[in-house]
PDB file of C-alpha atoms in Angstrom:
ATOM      1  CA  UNK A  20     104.496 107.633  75.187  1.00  0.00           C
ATOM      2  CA  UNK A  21     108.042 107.201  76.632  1.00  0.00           C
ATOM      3  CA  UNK A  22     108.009 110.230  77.843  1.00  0.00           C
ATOM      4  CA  UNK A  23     104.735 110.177  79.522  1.00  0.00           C
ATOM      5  CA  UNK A  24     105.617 106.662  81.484  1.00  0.00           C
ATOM      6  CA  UNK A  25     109.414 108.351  82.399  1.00  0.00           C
ATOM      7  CA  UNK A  26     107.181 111.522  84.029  1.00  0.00           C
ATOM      8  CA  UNK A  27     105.116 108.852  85.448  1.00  0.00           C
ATOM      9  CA  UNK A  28     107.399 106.987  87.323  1.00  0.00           C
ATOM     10  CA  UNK A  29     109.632 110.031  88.118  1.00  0.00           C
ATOM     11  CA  UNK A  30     106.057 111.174  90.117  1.00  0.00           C
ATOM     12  CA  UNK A  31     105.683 108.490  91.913  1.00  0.00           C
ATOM     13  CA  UNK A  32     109.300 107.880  92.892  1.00  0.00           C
ATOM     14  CA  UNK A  33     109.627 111.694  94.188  1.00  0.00           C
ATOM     15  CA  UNK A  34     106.735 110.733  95.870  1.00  0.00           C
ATOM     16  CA  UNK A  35     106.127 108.579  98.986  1.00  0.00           C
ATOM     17  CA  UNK A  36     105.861 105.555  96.928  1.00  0.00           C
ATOM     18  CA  UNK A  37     108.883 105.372  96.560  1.00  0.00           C
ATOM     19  CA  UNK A  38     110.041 102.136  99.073  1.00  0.00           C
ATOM     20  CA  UNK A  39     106.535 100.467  97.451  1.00  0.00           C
ATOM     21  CA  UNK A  40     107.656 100.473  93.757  1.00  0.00           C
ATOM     22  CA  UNK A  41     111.322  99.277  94.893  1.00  0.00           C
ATOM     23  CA  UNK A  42     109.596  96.420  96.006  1.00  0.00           C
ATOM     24  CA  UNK A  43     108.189  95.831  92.404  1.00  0.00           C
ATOM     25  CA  UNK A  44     109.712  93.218  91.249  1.00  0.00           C
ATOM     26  CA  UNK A  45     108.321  90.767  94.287  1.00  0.00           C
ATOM     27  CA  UNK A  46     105.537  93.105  94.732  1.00  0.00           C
ATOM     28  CA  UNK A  47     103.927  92.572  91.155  1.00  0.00           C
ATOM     29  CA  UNK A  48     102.259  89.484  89.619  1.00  0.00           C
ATOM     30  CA  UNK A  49     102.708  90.029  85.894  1.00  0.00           C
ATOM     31  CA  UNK A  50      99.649  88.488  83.732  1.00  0.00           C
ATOM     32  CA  UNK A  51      98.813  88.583  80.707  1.00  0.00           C
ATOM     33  CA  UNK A  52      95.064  89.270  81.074  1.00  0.00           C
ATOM     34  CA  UNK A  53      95.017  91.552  83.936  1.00  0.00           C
ATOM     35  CA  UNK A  54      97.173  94.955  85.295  1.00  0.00           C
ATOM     36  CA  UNK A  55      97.860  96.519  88.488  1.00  0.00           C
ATOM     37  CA  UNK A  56      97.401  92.399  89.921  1.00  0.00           C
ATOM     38  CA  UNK A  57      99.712  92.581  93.076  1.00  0.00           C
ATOM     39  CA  UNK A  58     100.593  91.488  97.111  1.00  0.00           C
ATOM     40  CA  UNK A  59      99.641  93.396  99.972  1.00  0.00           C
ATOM     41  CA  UNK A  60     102.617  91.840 101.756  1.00  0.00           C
ATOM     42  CA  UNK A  61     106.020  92.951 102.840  1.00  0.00           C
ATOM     43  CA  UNK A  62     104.320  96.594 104.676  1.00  0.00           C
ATOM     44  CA  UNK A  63     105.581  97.033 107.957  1.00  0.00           C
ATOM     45  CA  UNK A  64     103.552  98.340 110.521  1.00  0.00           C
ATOM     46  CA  UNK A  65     103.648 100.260 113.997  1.00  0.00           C
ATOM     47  CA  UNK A  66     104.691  97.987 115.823  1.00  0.00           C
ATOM     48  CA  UNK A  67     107.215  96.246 113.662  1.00  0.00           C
ATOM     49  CA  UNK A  68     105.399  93.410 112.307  1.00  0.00           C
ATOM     50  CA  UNK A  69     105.034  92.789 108.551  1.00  0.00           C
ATOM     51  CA  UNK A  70     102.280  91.965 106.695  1.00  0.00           C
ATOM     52  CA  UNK A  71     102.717  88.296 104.939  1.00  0.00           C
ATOM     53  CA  UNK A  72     103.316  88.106 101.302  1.00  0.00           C
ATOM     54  CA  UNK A  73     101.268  85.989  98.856  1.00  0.00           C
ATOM     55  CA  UNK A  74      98.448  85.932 101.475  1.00  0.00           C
ATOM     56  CA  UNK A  75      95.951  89.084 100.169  1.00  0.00           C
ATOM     57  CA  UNK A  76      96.417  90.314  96.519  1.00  0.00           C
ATOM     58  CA  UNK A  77      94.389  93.343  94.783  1.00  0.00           C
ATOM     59  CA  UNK A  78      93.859  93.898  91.256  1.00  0.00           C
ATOM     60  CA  UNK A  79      91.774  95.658  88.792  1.00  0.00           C
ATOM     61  CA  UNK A  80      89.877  93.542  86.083  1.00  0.00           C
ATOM     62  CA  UNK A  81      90.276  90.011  85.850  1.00  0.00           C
ATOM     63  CA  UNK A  82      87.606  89.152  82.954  1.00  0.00           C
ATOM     64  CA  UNK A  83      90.318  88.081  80.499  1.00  0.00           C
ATOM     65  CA  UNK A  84      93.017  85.833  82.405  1.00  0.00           C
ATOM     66  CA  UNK A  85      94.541  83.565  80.179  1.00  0.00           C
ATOM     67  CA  UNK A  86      95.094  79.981  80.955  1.00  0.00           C
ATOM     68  CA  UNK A  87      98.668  80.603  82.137  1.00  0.00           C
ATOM     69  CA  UNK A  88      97.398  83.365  84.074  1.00  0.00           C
ATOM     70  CA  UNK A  89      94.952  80.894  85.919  1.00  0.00           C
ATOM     71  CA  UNK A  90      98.100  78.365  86.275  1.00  0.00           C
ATOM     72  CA  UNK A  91     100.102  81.642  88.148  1.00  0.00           C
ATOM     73  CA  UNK A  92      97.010  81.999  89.969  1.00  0.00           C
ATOM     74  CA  UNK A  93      96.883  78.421  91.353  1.00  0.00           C
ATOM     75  CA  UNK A  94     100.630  78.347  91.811  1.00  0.00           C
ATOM     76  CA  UNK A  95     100.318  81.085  94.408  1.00  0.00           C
ATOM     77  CA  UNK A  96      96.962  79.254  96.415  1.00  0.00           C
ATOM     78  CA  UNK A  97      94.625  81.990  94.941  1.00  0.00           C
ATOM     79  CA  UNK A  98      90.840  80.472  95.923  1.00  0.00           C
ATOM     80  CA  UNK A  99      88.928  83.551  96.742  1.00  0.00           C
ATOM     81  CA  UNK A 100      87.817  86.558  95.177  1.00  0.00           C
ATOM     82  CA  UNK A 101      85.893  89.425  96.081  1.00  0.00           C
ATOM     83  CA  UNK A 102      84.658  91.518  93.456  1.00  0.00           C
ATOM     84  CA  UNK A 103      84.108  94.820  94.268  1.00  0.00           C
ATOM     85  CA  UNK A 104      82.318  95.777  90.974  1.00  0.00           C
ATOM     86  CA  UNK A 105      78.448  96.374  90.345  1.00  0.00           C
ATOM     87  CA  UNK A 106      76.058  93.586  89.623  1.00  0.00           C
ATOM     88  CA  UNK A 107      75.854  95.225  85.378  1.00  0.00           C
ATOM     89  CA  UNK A 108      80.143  95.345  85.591  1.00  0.00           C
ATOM     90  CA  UNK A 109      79.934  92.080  86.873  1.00  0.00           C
ATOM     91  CA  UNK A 110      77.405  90.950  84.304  1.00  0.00           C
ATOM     92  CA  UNK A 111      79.032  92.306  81.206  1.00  0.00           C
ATOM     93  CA  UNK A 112      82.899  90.837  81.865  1.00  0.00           C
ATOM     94  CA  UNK A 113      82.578  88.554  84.344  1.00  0.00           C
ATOM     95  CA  UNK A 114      85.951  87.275  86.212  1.00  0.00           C
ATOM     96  CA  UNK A 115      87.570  84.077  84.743  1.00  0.00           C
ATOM     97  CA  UNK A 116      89.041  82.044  87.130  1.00  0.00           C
ATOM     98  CA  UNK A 117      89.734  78.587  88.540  1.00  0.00           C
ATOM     99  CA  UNK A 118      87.418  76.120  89.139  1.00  0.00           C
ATOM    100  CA  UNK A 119      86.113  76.131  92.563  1.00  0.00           C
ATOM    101  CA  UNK A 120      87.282  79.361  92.885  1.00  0.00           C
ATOM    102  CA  UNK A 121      85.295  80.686  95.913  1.00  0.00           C
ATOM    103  CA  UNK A 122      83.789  84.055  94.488  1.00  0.00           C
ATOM    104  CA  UNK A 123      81.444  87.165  95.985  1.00  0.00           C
ATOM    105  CA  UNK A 124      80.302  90.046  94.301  1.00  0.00           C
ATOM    106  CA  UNK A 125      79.933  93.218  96.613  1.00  0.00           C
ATOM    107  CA  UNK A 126      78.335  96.006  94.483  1.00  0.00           C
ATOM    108  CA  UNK A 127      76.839  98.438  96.880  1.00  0.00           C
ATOM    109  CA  UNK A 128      77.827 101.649  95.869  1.00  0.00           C
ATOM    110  CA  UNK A 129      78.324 101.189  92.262  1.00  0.00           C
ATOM    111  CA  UNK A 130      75.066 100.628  90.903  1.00  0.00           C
ATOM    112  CA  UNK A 131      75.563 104.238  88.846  1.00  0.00           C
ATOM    113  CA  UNK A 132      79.102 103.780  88.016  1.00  0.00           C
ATOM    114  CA  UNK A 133      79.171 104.349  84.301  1.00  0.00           C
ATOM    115  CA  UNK A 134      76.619 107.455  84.570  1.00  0.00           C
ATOM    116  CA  UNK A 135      79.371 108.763  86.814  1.00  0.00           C
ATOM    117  CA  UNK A 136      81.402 107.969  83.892  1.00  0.00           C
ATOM    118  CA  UNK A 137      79.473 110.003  81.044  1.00  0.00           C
ATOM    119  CA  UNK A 138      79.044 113.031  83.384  1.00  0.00           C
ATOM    120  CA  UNK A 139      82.464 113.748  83.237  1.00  0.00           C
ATOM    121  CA  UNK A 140      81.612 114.860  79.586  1.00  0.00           C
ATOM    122  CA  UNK A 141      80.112 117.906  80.724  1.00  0.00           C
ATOM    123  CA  UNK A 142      81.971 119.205  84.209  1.00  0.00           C
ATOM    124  CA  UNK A 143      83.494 122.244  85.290  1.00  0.00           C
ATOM    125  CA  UNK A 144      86.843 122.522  86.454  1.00  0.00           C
ATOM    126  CA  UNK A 145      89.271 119.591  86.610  1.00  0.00           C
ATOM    127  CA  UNK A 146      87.223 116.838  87.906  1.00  0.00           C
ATOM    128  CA  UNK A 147      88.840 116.773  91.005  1.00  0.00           C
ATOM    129  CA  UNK A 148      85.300 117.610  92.819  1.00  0.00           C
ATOM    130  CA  UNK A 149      83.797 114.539  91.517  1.00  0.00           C
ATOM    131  CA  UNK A 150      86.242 112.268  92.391  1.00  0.00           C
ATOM    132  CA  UNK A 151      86.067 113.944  96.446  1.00  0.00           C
ATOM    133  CA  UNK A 152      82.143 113.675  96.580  1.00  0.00           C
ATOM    134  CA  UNK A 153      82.826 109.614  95.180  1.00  0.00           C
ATOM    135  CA  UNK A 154      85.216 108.918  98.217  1.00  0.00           C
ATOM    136  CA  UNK A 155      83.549 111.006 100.748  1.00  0.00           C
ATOM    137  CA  UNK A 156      80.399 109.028 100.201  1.00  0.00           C
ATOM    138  CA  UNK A 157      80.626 106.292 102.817  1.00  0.00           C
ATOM    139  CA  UNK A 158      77.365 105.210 103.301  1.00  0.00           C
ATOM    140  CA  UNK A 159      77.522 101.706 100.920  1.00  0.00           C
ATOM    141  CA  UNK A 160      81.137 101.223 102.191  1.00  0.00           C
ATOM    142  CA  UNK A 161      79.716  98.743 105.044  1.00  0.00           C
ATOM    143  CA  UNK A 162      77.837  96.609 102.548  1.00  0.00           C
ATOM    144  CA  UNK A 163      80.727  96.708 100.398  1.00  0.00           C
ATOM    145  CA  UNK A 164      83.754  95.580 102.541  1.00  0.00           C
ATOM    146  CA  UNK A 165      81.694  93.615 105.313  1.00  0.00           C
ATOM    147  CA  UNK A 166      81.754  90.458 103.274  1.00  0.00           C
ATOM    148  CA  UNK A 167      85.550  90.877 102.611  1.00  0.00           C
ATOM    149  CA  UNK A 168      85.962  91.456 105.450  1.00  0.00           C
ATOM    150  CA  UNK A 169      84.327  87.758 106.457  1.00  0.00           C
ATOM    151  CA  UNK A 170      86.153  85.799 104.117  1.00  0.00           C
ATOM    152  CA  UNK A 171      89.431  87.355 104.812  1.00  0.00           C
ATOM    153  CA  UNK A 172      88.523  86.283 108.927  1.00  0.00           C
ATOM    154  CA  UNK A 173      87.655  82.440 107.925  1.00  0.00           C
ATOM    155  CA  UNK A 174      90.286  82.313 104.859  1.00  0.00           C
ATOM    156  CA  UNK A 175      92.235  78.575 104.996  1.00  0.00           C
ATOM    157  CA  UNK A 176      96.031  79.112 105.698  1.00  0.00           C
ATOM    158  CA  UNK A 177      96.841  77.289 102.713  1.00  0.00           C
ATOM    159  CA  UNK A 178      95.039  79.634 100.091  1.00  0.00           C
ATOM    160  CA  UNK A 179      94.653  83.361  99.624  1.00  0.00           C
ATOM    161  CA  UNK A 180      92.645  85.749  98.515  1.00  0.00           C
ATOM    162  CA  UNK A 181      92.338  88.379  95.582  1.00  0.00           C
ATOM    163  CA  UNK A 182      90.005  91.763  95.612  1.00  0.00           C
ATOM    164  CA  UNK A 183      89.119  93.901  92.706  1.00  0.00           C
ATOM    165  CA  UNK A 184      86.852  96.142  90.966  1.00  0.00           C
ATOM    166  CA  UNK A 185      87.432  97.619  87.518  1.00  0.00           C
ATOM    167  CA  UNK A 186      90.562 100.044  87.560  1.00  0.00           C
ATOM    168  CA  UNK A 187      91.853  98.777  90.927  1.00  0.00           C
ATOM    169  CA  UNK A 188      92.005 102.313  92.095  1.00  0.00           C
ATOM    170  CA  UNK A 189      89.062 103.250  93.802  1.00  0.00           C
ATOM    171  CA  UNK A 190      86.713 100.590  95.266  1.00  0.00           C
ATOM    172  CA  UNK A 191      89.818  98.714  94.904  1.00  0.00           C
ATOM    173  CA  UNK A 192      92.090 101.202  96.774  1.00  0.00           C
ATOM    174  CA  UNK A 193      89.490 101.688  99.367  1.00  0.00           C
ATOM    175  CA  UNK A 194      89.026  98.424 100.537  1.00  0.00           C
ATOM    176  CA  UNK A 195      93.542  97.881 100.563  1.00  0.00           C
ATOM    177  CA  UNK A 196      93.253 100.963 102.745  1.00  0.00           C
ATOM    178  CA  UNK A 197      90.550  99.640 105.603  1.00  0.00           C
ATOM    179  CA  UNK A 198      92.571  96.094 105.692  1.00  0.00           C
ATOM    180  CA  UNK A 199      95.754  98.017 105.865  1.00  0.00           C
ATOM    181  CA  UNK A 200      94.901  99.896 108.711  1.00  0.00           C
ATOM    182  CA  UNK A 201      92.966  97.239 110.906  1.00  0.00           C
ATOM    183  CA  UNK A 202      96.220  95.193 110.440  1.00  0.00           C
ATOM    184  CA  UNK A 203      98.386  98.383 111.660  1.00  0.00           C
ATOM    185  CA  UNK A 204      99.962  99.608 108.477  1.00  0.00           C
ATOM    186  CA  UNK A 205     100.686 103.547 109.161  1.00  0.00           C
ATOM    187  CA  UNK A 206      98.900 105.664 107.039  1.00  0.00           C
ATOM    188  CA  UNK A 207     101.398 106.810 104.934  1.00  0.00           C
ATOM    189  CA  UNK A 208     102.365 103.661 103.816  1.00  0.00           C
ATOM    190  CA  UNK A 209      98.497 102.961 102.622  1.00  0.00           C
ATOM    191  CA  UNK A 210      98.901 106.148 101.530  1.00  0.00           C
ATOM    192  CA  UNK A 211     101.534 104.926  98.987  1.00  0.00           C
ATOM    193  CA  UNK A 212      99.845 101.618  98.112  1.00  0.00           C
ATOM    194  CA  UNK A 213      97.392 103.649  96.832  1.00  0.00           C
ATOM    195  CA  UNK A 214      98.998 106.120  94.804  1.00  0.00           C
ATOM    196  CA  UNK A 215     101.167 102.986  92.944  1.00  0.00           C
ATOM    197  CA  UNK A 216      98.447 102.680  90.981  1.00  0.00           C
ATOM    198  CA  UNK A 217      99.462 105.323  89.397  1.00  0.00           C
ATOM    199  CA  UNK A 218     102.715 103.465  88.713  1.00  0.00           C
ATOM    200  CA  UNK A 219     101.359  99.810  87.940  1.00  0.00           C
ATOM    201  CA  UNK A 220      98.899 101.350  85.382  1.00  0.00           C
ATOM    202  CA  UNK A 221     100.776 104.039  83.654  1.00  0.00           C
ATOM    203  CA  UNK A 222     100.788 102.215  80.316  1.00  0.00           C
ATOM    204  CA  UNK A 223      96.755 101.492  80.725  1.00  0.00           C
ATOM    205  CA  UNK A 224      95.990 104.792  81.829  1.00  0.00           C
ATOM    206  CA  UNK A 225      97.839 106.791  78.964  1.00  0.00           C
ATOM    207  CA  UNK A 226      95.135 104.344  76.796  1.00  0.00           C
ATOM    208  CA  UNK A 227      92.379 104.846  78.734  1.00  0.00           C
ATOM    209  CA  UNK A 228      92.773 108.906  78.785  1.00  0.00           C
ATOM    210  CA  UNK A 229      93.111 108.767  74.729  1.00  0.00           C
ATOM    211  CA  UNK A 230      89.839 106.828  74.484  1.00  0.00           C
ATOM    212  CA  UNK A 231      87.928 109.006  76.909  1.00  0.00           C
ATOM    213  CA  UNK A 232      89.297 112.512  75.072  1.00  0.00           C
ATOM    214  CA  UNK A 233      88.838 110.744  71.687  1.00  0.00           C
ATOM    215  CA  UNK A 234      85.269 108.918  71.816  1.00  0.00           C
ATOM    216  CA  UNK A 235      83.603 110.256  75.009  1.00  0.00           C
ATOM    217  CA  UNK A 236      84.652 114.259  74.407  1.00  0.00           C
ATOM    218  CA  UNK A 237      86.058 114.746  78.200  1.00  0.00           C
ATOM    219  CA  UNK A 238      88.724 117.148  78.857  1.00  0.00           C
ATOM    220  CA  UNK A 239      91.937 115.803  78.438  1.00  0.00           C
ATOM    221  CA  UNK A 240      92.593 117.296  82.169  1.00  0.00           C
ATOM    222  CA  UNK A 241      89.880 115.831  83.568  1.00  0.00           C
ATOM    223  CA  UNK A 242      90.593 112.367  82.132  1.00  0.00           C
ATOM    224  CA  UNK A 243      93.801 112.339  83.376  1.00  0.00           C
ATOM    225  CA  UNK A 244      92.120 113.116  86.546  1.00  0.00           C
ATOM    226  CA  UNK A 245      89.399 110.637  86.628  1.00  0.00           C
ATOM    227  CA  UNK A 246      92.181 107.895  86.045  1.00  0.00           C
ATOM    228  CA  UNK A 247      94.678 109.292  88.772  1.00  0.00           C
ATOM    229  CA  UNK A 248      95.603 107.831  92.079  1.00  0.00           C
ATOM    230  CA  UNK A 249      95.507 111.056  94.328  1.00  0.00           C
ATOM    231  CA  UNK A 250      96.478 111.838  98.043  1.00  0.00           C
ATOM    232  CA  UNK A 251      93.207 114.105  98.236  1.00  0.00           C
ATOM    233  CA  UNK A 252      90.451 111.646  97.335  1.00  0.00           C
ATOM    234  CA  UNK A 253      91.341 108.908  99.883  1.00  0.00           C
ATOM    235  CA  UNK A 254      92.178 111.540 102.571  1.00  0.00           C
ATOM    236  CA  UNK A 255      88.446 112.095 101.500  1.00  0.00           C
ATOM    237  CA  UNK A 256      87.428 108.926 102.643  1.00  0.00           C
ATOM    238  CA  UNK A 257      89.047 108.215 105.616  1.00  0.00           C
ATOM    239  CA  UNK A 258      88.239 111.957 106.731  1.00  0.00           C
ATOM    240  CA  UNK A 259      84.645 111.653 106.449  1.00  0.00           C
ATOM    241  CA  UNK A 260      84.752 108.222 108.157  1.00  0.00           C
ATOM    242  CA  UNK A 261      86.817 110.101 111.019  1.00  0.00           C
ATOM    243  CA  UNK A 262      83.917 113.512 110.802  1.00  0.00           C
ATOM    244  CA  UNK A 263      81.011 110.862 111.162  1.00  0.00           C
ATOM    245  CA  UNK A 264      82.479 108.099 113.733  1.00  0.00           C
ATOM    246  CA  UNK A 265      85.442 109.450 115.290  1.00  0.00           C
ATOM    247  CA  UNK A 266      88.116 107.517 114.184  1.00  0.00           C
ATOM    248  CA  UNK A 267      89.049 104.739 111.904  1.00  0.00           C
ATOM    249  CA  UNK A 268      88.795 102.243 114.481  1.00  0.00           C
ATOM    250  CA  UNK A 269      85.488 103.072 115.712  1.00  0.00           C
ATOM    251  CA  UNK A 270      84.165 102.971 111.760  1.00  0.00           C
ATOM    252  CA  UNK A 271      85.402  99.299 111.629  1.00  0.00           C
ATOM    253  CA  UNK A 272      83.664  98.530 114.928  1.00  0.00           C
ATOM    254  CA  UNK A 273      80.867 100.087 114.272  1.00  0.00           C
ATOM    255  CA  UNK A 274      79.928  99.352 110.506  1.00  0.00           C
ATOM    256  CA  UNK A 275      82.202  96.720 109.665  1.00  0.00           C
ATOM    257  CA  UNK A 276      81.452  94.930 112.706  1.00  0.00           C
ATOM    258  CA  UNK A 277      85.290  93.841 113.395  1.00  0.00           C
ATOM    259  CA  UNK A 278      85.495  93.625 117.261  1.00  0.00           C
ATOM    260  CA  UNK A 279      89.163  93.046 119.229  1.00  0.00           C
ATOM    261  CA  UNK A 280      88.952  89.733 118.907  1.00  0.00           C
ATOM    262  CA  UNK A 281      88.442  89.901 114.969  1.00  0.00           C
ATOM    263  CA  UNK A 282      91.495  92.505 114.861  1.00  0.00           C
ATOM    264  CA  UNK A 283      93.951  90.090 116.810  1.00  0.00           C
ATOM    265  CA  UNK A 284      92.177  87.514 114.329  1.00  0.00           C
ATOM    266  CA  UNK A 285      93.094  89.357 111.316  1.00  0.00           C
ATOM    267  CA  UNK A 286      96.653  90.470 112.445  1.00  0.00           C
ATOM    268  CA  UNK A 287      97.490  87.056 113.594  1.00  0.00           C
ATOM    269  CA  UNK A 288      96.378  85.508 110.183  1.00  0.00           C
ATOM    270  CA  UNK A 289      98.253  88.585 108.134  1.00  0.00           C
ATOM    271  CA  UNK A 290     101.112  89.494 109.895  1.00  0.00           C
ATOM    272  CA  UNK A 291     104.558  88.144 110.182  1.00  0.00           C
TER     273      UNK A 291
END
């Protein structure tokens, strides 16, 4: 296992994530009842601004928060969260936090997430394919990030925000990447917000992959797979949102509905 997390982190720091896992110690929000919890401040973008810390946080599950969990939370203003999971997700662990905690549930697009599960049982190859088709479907990513987009516009400068979905890596990851770039992060810096995951969940995943090889049958290869953080599934995203609308820009105009005066809205409530 020491091993495996040593490989882990020697990935990622070769890698470009690198200046984000430096950061780690600020970065991080270490709870008991939840992993991969962290800020989406300190990133610098193109034009030399910096994106506020404790404003926007992401995270992956955050059904068992323990009470001093929910104190960290309300030390740092936390009053919103989006989750990103589907309504049976939702259902089955639903989110413990704070009272008066102002909460949505966005779940287009993941109505069929744990048949997409099981049918890693029986694929060919490495899994890779799957995980390209998930991101390169954009079609519920409007209904998904629309409302997060709305309370991040109208969120109170004295609180902030968290967004999740199960793993934090995918719905999660998504949604870190479209408010990174409409705030004017470079793309290789999303890029390696994304791929920390791999990084912030080492220890989970190695867990996770045992269970699915050991219950659920799946290639150990393709686990490891399904769990990653890769470069070629949210290239997969934002190139199919670039094939269908032209550019990023356009997509958050169009389907997100963000017009200039949202943008200068957004970047003067995010950015430093």
């Amino acid at each position: 296992m020491k091993f495996l997390s040593v490989l882990l982190l020697t990935v990622c720091v070769a890698g470009s994530t690198r200046a984000q896992i430096a950061d780690s110690a600020k970065r991080k929000v270490d709870l008991k009842g939840a992993v991969n919890f962290r800020d989406l401040g300190g990133y610098t973008t193109t034009d030399g601004h910096h994106v506020k810390w404790g404003k926007v946080y992401r995270s992956a599950d955050m059904s068992k928060l323990t009470d001093d969990d929910l104190a960290e939370l309300q030390k740092r203003n936390i009053a919103y969260d989006v989750d990103l999971r589907g309504t049976q997700e939702a259902k089955q662990a639903p989110d413990r936090m704070n009272a008066n905690t102002d909460y949505i549930l966005c779940p287009a697009g993941s109505e069929n997430v744990g048949n997409m599960m099981s049918g890693f049982k029986n694929v060919k190859g490495n899994g890779d394919s799957i995980l390209i088709n998930y991101y390169s479907n954009i079609t519920p990513l409007a209904d998904r990030y629309k409302p997060m987009f709305g309370k991040l516009l109208n969120l109170p400068a004295d609180k902030s925000l968290v967004f999740h979905c199960t793993a934090g890596k995918d719905r999660t990851g998504i949604g870190a990447a479209l408010l990174l770039y409409s705030l004017g992060v470079p793309y290789d810096t999303i890029m390696s917000d994304y791929e920390a995951t791999n990084y912030y969940r080492a220890t989970e995943n190695e867990k996770t992959e045992k269970l699915m090889v050991r219950a659920m049958k799946i290639d150990e290869t393709v686990a490891k797979n399904v769990m990653a953080a890769k470069k070629d599934y949210l290239d997969a995203t934002f190139n199919e949102i670039i094939k269908k609308y032209g550019s990023i820009d356009n997509y958050l105009k169009i389907q997100i509905g963000l017009s200039d005066k949202d943008i200068k809205t957004l970047k003067k409530k995010y950015l430093d």
